[in-house]
Every structure is written in C-alpha cells, then in structure tokens.
CSV table of C-alpha atoms in Angstrom, one decimal:
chain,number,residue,atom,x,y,z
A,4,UNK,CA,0.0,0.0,0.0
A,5,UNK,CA,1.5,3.6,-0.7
A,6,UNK,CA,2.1,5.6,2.0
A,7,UNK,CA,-0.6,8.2,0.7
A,8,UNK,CA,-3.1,5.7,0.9
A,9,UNK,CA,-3.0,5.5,4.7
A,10,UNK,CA,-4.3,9.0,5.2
A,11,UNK,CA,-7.1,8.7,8.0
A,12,UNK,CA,-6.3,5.0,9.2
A,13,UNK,CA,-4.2,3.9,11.5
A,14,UNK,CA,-0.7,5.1,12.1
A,15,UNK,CA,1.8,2.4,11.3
A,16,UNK,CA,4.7,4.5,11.9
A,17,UNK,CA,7.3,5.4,14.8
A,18,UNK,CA,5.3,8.2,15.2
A,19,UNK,CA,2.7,6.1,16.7
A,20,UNK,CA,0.2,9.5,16.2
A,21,UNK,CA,-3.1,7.1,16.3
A,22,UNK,CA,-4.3,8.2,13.1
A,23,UNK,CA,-2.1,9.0,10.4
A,24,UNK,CA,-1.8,12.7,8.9
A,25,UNK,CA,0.7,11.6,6.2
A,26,UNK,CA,3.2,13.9,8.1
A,27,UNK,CA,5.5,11.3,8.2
A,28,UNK,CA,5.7,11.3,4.4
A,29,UNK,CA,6.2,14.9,3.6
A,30,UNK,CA,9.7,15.7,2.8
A,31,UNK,CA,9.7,12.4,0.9
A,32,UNK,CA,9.9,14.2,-2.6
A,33,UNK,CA,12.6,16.4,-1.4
A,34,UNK,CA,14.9,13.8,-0.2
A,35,UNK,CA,17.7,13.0,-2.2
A,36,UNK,CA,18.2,9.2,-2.7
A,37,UNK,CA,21.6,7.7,-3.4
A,38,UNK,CA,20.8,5.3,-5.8
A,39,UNK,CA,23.2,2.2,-6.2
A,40,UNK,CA,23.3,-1.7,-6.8
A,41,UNK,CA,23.9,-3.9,-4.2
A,42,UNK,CA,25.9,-7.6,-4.5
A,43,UNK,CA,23.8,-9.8,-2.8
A,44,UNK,CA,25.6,-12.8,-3.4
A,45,UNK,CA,26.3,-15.1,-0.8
A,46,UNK,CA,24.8,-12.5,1.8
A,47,UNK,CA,22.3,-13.3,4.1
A,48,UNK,CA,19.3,-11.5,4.0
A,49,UNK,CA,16.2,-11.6,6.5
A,50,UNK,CA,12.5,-11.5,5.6
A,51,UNK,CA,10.4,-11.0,8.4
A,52,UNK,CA,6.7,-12.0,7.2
A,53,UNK,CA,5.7,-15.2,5.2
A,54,UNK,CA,2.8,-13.6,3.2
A,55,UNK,CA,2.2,-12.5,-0.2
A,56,UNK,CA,4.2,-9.6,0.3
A,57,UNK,CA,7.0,-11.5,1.8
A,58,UNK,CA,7.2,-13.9,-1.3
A,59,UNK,CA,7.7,-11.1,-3.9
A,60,UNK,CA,10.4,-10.2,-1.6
A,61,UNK,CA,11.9,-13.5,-1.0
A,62,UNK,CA,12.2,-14.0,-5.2
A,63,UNK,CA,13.7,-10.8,-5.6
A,64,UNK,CA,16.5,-11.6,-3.2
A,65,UNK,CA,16.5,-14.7,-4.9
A,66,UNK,CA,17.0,-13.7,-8.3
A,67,UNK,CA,19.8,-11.3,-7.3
A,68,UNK,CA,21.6,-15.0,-5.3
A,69,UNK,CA,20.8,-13.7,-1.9
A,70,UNK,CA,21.4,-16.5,1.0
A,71,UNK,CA,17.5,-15.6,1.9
A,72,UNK,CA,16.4,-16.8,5.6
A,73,UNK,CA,12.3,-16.4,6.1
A,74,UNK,CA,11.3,-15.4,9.5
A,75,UNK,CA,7.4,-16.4,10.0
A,76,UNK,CA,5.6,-18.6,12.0
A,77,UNK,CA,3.1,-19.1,8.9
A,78,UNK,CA,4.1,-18.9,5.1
A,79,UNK,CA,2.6,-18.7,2.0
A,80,UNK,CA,2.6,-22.4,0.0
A,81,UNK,CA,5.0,-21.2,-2.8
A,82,UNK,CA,7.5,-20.0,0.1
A,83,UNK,CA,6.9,-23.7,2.2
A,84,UNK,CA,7.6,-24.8,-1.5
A,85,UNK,CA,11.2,-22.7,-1.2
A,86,UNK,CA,11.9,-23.9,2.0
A,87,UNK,CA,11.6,-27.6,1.4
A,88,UNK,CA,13.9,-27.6,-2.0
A,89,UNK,CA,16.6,-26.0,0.1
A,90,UNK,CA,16.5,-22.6,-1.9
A,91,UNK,CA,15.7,-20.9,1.5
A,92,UNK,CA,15.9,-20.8,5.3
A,93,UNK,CA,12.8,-20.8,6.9
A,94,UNK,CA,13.3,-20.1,10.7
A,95,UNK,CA,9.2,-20.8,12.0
A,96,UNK,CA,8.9,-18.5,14.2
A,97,UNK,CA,7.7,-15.1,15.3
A,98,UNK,CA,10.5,-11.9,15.8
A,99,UNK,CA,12.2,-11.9,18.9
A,100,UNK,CA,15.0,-8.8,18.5
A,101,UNK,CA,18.3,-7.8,17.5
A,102,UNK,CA,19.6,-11.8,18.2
A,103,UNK,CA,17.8,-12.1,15.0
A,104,UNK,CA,19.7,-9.7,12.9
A,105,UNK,CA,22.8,-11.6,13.9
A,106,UNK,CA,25.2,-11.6,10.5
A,107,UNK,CA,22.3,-10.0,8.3
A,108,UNK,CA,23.0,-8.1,5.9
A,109,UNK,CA,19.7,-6.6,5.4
A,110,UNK,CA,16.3,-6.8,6.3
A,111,UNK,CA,13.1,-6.9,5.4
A,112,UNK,CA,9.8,-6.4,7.3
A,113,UNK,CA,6.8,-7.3,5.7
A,114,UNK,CA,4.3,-8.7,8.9
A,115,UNK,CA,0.7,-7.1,9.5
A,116,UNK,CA,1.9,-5.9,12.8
A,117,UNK,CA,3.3,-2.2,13.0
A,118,UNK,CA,4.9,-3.2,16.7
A,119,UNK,CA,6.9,-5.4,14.8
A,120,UNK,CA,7.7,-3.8,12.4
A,121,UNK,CA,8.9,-0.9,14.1
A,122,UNK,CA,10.9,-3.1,16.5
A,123,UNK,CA,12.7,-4.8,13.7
A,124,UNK,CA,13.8,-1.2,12.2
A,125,UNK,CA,15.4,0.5,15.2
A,126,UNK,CA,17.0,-3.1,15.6
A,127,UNK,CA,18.4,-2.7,12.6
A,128,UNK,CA,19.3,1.4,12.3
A,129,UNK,CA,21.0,0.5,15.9
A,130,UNK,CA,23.2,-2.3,14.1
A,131,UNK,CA,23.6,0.2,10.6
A,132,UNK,CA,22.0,-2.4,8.5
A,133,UNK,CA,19.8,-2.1,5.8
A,134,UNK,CA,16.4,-2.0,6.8
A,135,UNK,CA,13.1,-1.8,4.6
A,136,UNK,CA,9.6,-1.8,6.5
A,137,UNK,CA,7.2,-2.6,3.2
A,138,UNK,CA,4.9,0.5,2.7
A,139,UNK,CA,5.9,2.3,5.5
A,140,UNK,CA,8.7,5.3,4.3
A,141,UNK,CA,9.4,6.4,8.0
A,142,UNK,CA,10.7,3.0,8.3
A,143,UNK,CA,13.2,2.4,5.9
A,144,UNK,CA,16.9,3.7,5.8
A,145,UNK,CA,16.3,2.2,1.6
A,146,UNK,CA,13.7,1.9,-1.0
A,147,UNK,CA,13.3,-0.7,-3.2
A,148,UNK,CA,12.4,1.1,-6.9
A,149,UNK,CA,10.1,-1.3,-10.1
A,150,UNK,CA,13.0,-2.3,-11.9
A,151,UNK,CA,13.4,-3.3,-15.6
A,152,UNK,CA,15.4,-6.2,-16.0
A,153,UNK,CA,16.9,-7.8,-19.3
A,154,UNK,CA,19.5,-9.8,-19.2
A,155,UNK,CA,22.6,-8.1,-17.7
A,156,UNK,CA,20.3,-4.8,-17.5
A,157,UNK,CA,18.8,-3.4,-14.9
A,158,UNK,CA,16.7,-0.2,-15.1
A,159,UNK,CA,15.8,1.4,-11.5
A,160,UNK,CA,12.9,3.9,-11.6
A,161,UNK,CA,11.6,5.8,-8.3
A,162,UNK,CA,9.3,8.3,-7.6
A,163,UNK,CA,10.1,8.9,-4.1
A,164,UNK,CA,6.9,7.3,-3.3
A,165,UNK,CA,4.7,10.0,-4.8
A,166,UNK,CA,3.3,7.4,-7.5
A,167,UNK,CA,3.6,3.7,-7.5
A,168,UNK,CA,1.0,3.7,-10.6
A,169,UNK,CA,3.4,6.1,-12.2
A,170,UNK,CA,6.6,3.8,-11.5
A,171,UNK,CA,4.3,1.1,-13.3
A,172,UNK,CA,3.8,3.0,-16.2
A,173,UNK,CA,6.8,3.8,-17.0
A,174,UNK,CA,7.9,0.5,-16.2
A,175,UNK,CA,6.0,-1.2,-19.0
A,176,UNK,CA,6.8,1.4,-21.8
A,177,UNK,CA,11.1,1.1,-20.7
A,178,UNK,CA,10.6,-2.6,-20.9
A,179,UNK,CA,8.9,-2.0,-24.6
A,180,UNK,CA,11.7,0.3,-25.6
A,181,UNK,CA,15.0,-0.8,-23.9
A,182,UNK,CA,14.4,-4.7,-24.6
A,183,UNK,CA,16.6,-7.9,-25.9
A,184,UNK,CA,18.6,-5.9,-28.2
A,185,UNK,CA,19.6,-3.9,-25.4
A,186,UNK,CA,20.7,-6.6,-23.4
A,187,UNK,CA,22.7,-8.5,-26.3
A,188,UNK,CA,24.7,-5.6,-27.1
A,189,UNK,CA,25.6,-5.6,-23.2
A,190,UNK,CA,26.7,-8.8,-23.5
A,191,UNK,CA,28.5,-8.4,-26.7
A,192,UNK,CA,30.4,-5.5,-25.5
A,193,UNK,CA,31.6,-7.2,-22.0
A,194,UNK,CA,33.0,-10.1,-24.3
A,195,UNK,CA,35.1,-7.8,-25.7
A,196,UNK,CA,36.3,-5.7,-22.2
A,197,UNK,CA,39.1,-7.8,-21.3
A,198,UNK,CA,40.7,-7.2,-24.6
A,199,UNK,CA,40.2,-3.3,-24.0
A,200,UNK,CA,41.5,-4.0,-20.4
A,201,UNK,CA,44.4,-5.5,-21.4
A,202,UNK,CA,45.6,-3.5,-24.8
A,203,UNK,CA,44.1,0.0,-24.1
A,204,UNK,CA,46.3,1.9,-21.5
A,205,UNK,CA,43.9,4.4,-19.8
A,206,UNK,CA,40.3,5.0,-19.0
A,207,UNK,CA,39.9,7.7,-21.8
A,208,UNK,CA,41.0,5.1,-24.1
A,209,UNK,CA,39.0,2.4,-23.1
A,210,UNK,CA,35.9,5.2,-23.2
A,211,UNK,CA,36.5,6.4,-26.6
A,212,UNK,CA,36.6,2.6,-27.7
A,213,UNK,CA,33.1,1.6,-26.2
A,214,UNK,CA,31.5,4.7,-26.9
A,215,UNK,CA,32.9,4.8,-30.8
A,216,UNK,CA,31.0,1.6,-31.1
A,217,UNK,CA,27.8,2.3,-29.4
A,218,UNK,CA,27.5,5.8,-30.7
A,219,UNK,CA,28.8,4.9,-34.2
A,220,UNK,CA,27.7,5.9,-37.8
A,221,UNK,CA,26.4,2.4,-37.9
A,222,UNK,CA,23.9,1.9,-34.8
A,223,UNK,CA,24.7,-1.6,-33.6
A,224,UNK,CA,20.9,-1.7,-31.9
A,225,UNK,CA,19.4,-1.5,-35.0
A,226,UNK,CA,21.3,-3.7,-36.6
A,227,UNK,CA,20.6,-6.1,-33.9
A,228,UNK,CA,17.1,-5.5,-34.6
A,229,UNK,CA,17.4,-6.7,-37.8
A,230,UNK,CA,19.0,-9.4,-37.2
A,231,UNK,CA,22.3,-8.6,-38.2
A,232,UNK,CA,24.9,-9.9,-35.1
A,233,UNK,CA,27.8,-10.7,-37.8
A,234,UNK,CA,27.7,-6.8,-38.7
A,235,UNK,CA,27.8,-5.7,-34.8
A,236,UNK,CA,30.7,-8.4,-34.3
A,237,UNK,CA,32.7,-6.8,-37.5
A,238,UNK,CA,32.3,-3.4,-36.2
A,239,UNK,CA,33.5,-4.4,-32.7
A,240,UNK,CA,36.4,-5.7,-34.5
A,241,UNK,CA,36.9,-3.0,-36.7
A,242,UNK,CA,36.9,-0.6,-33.6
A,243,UNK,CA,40.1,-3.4,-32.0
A,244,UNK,CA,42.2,-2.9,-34.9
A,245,UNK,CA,42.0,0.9,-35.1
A,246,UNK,CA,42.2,1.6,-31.7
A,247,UNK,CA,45.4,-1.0,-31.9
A,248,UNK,CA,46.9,0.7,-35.1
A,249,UNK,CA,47.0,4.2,-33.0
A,250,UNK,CA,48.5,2.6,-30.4
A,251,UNK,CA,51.4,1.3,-32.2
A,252,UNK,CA,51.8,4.5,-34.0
A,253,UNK,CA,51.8,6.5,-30.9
C-alpha cells in the first residue's frame, strides 16, 4: 500500500500518532536518494513475514543470489515450497529482537503488525544495516524502486513514493523500448572488455573505444534488430584494430 493511501487509518509508523496525517511522508519528494546496486551474493538476507508480500520479496532476493532466511511462523505455500527444495531458510517462528539480525546483511519487514515492524527497524538502524519496513517510508533507511530487468540490464525507476502507478507506467513502456537488443549488445560488449583492459592503456581510451562503437555511424541496436549480429561483431572488431593501429603508431 502507498504511503498516501494510509491518510485517515491507522498510524503504522514510529510516530505512533493514532491516526495518520501523512506527516511522516512529507519531505519524501525532497529527499535525495543515493541510488546504487547492491551484490547480494552469498549475503544473508532476512525476511520478516511469510505472506504474499513477503514472497515477492523472498524471489527478488533470490533472483539477485541472496542466501534468503524467512522469519514467520506461517508462510505462503510457494515460500513452504522454497523452503523444502533448500532454496531458503525458513526459521518458524515469530520476531524476537536484534539476536535475530545476527550476521544479516539486510532486512526486510513485511508482517501485519506495526509493533513489529517498528521493532525490527530501530533493531536494525542500531546495528547500521539495511532496513526496509514494506509500505511504510518512516521506516526504511532504503527503497526498493520497479526495476526493468533484461539480461545483464537493470533499469531502476523511483518516484520517491509519490506514485507507485506512475513507476508502473513507466515501467511497462522502458521494458517495450529498452528490450533484448539492449541486453545483447551488453553482453556483446563485456565479451570484448578484457581485450580493452588489457591492450588500451587508460580509462579515456578504453571510453572512446566503447562509446565509438555504441554511438557509431552504424547503430549496432538496430542492426541487432534486424538481425544482423555478424555486422555488430565486424564493427567491434573493426573498432580493436584501429584503436590498436594508434596505439602502435603513438
């Protein structure tokens, strides 16, 4: 639920004000987020809350090879189903305190209960983890933006919480233009970094290489959309031999 829609119900918040006035949420749009990508491989992540909620968060930790422990003393069949192939740690049990956080690297709370939940974030800020309290801004030192992902891309997009229908939106029409093509010539163009790496001698070099192919005459994406790989692979190679020809000339 966005934070806007709790306006009149009950607080959920630190702020514990009874019923909420949505103050909690007004300097959202002028805080400055620093957006970055976090490896979650191999790092244990916590999610507090075994419902629907806490199963789109349990696959997205998944997909990005966190080591994912569920906290719940109830969880949704697809999470049991998670737990018994090994793919997760399901601790059955309700939220006791910090002992919990023990070697987390983040957490997530996603129960029903705003006691909880508010427990399980000063738990957290008091250990300097990552802490994300579903719905709730006030409780969250990081937001989790709708991301776009294709192959080796990912493409975050946040509006501070102003509009999650908005984030949808322009979710669906950056998946429709930024799509497989995208995501080949990504891969195409790591193939080729150790060989920049390992010839080209500084970072301007190896930036005037990349970007002489992307931002060519010929635009490799289109030619991708038509199908034409062997024409991106000959200008990749054309771009190796001159960029090797003015280094042996320097």
């Amino acid at each position: 639920m966005p934070a806007q829609a709790y306006a009149g119900k009950e607080c959920v918040c630190q702020f514990r004000k009874g019923i909420c006035d949505q103050s909690c949420v007004r300097d959202m749009l002028e805080t400055p987020f620093y957006i970055a990508c976090l490896k979650l491989t191999g790092r244990k992540c916590l999610v507090v809350g075994g419902g629907d909620i806490g199963l789109e968060k349990v696959e997205g930790l998944l997909a990005c090879g966190g080591s994912v422990t569920l906290l719940a003393p109830e969880a949704h069949p697809e999470l049991q189903q998670l737990a018994e192939e090994g793919s997760i740690d399901w601790d059955q049990r309700e939220y006791f305190g910090p002992a919990d956080l023990e070697g987390c690297f983040m957490v997530i709370a996603a129960t029903d209960d705003s006691e909880v939940n508010i427990g399980i974030y000063y738990d957290a800020e008091k250990r300097a983890m990552l802490a994300n309290v579903v719905d709730v801004p006030p409780l969250c030192n990081f937001i989790l933006p709708a991301i776009v992902r294709t192959g080796p891309l990912a493409i975050a997009i946040s509006t501070a919480g102003a509009s999650p229908a908005l984030a949808k939106r322009m979710k669906r029409e950056i998946s429709d233009l930024f799509g497989e093509d995208y995501a080949r010539l990504a891969v195409m163009l790591n193939d080729v970094r150790g060989w920049a790496k390992g010839t080209l001698p500084t970072y301007n070099d190896r930036k005037d290489f990349f970007e002489g192919i992307v931002n060519g005459e010929s635009d490799p994406i289109v030619l991708l959309r038509e199908g034409r790989e062997a024409d991106v692979l000959a200008i990749i190679d054309a771009a190796k031999e001159r960029a090797a020809s003015t280094l042996t000339a320097s």
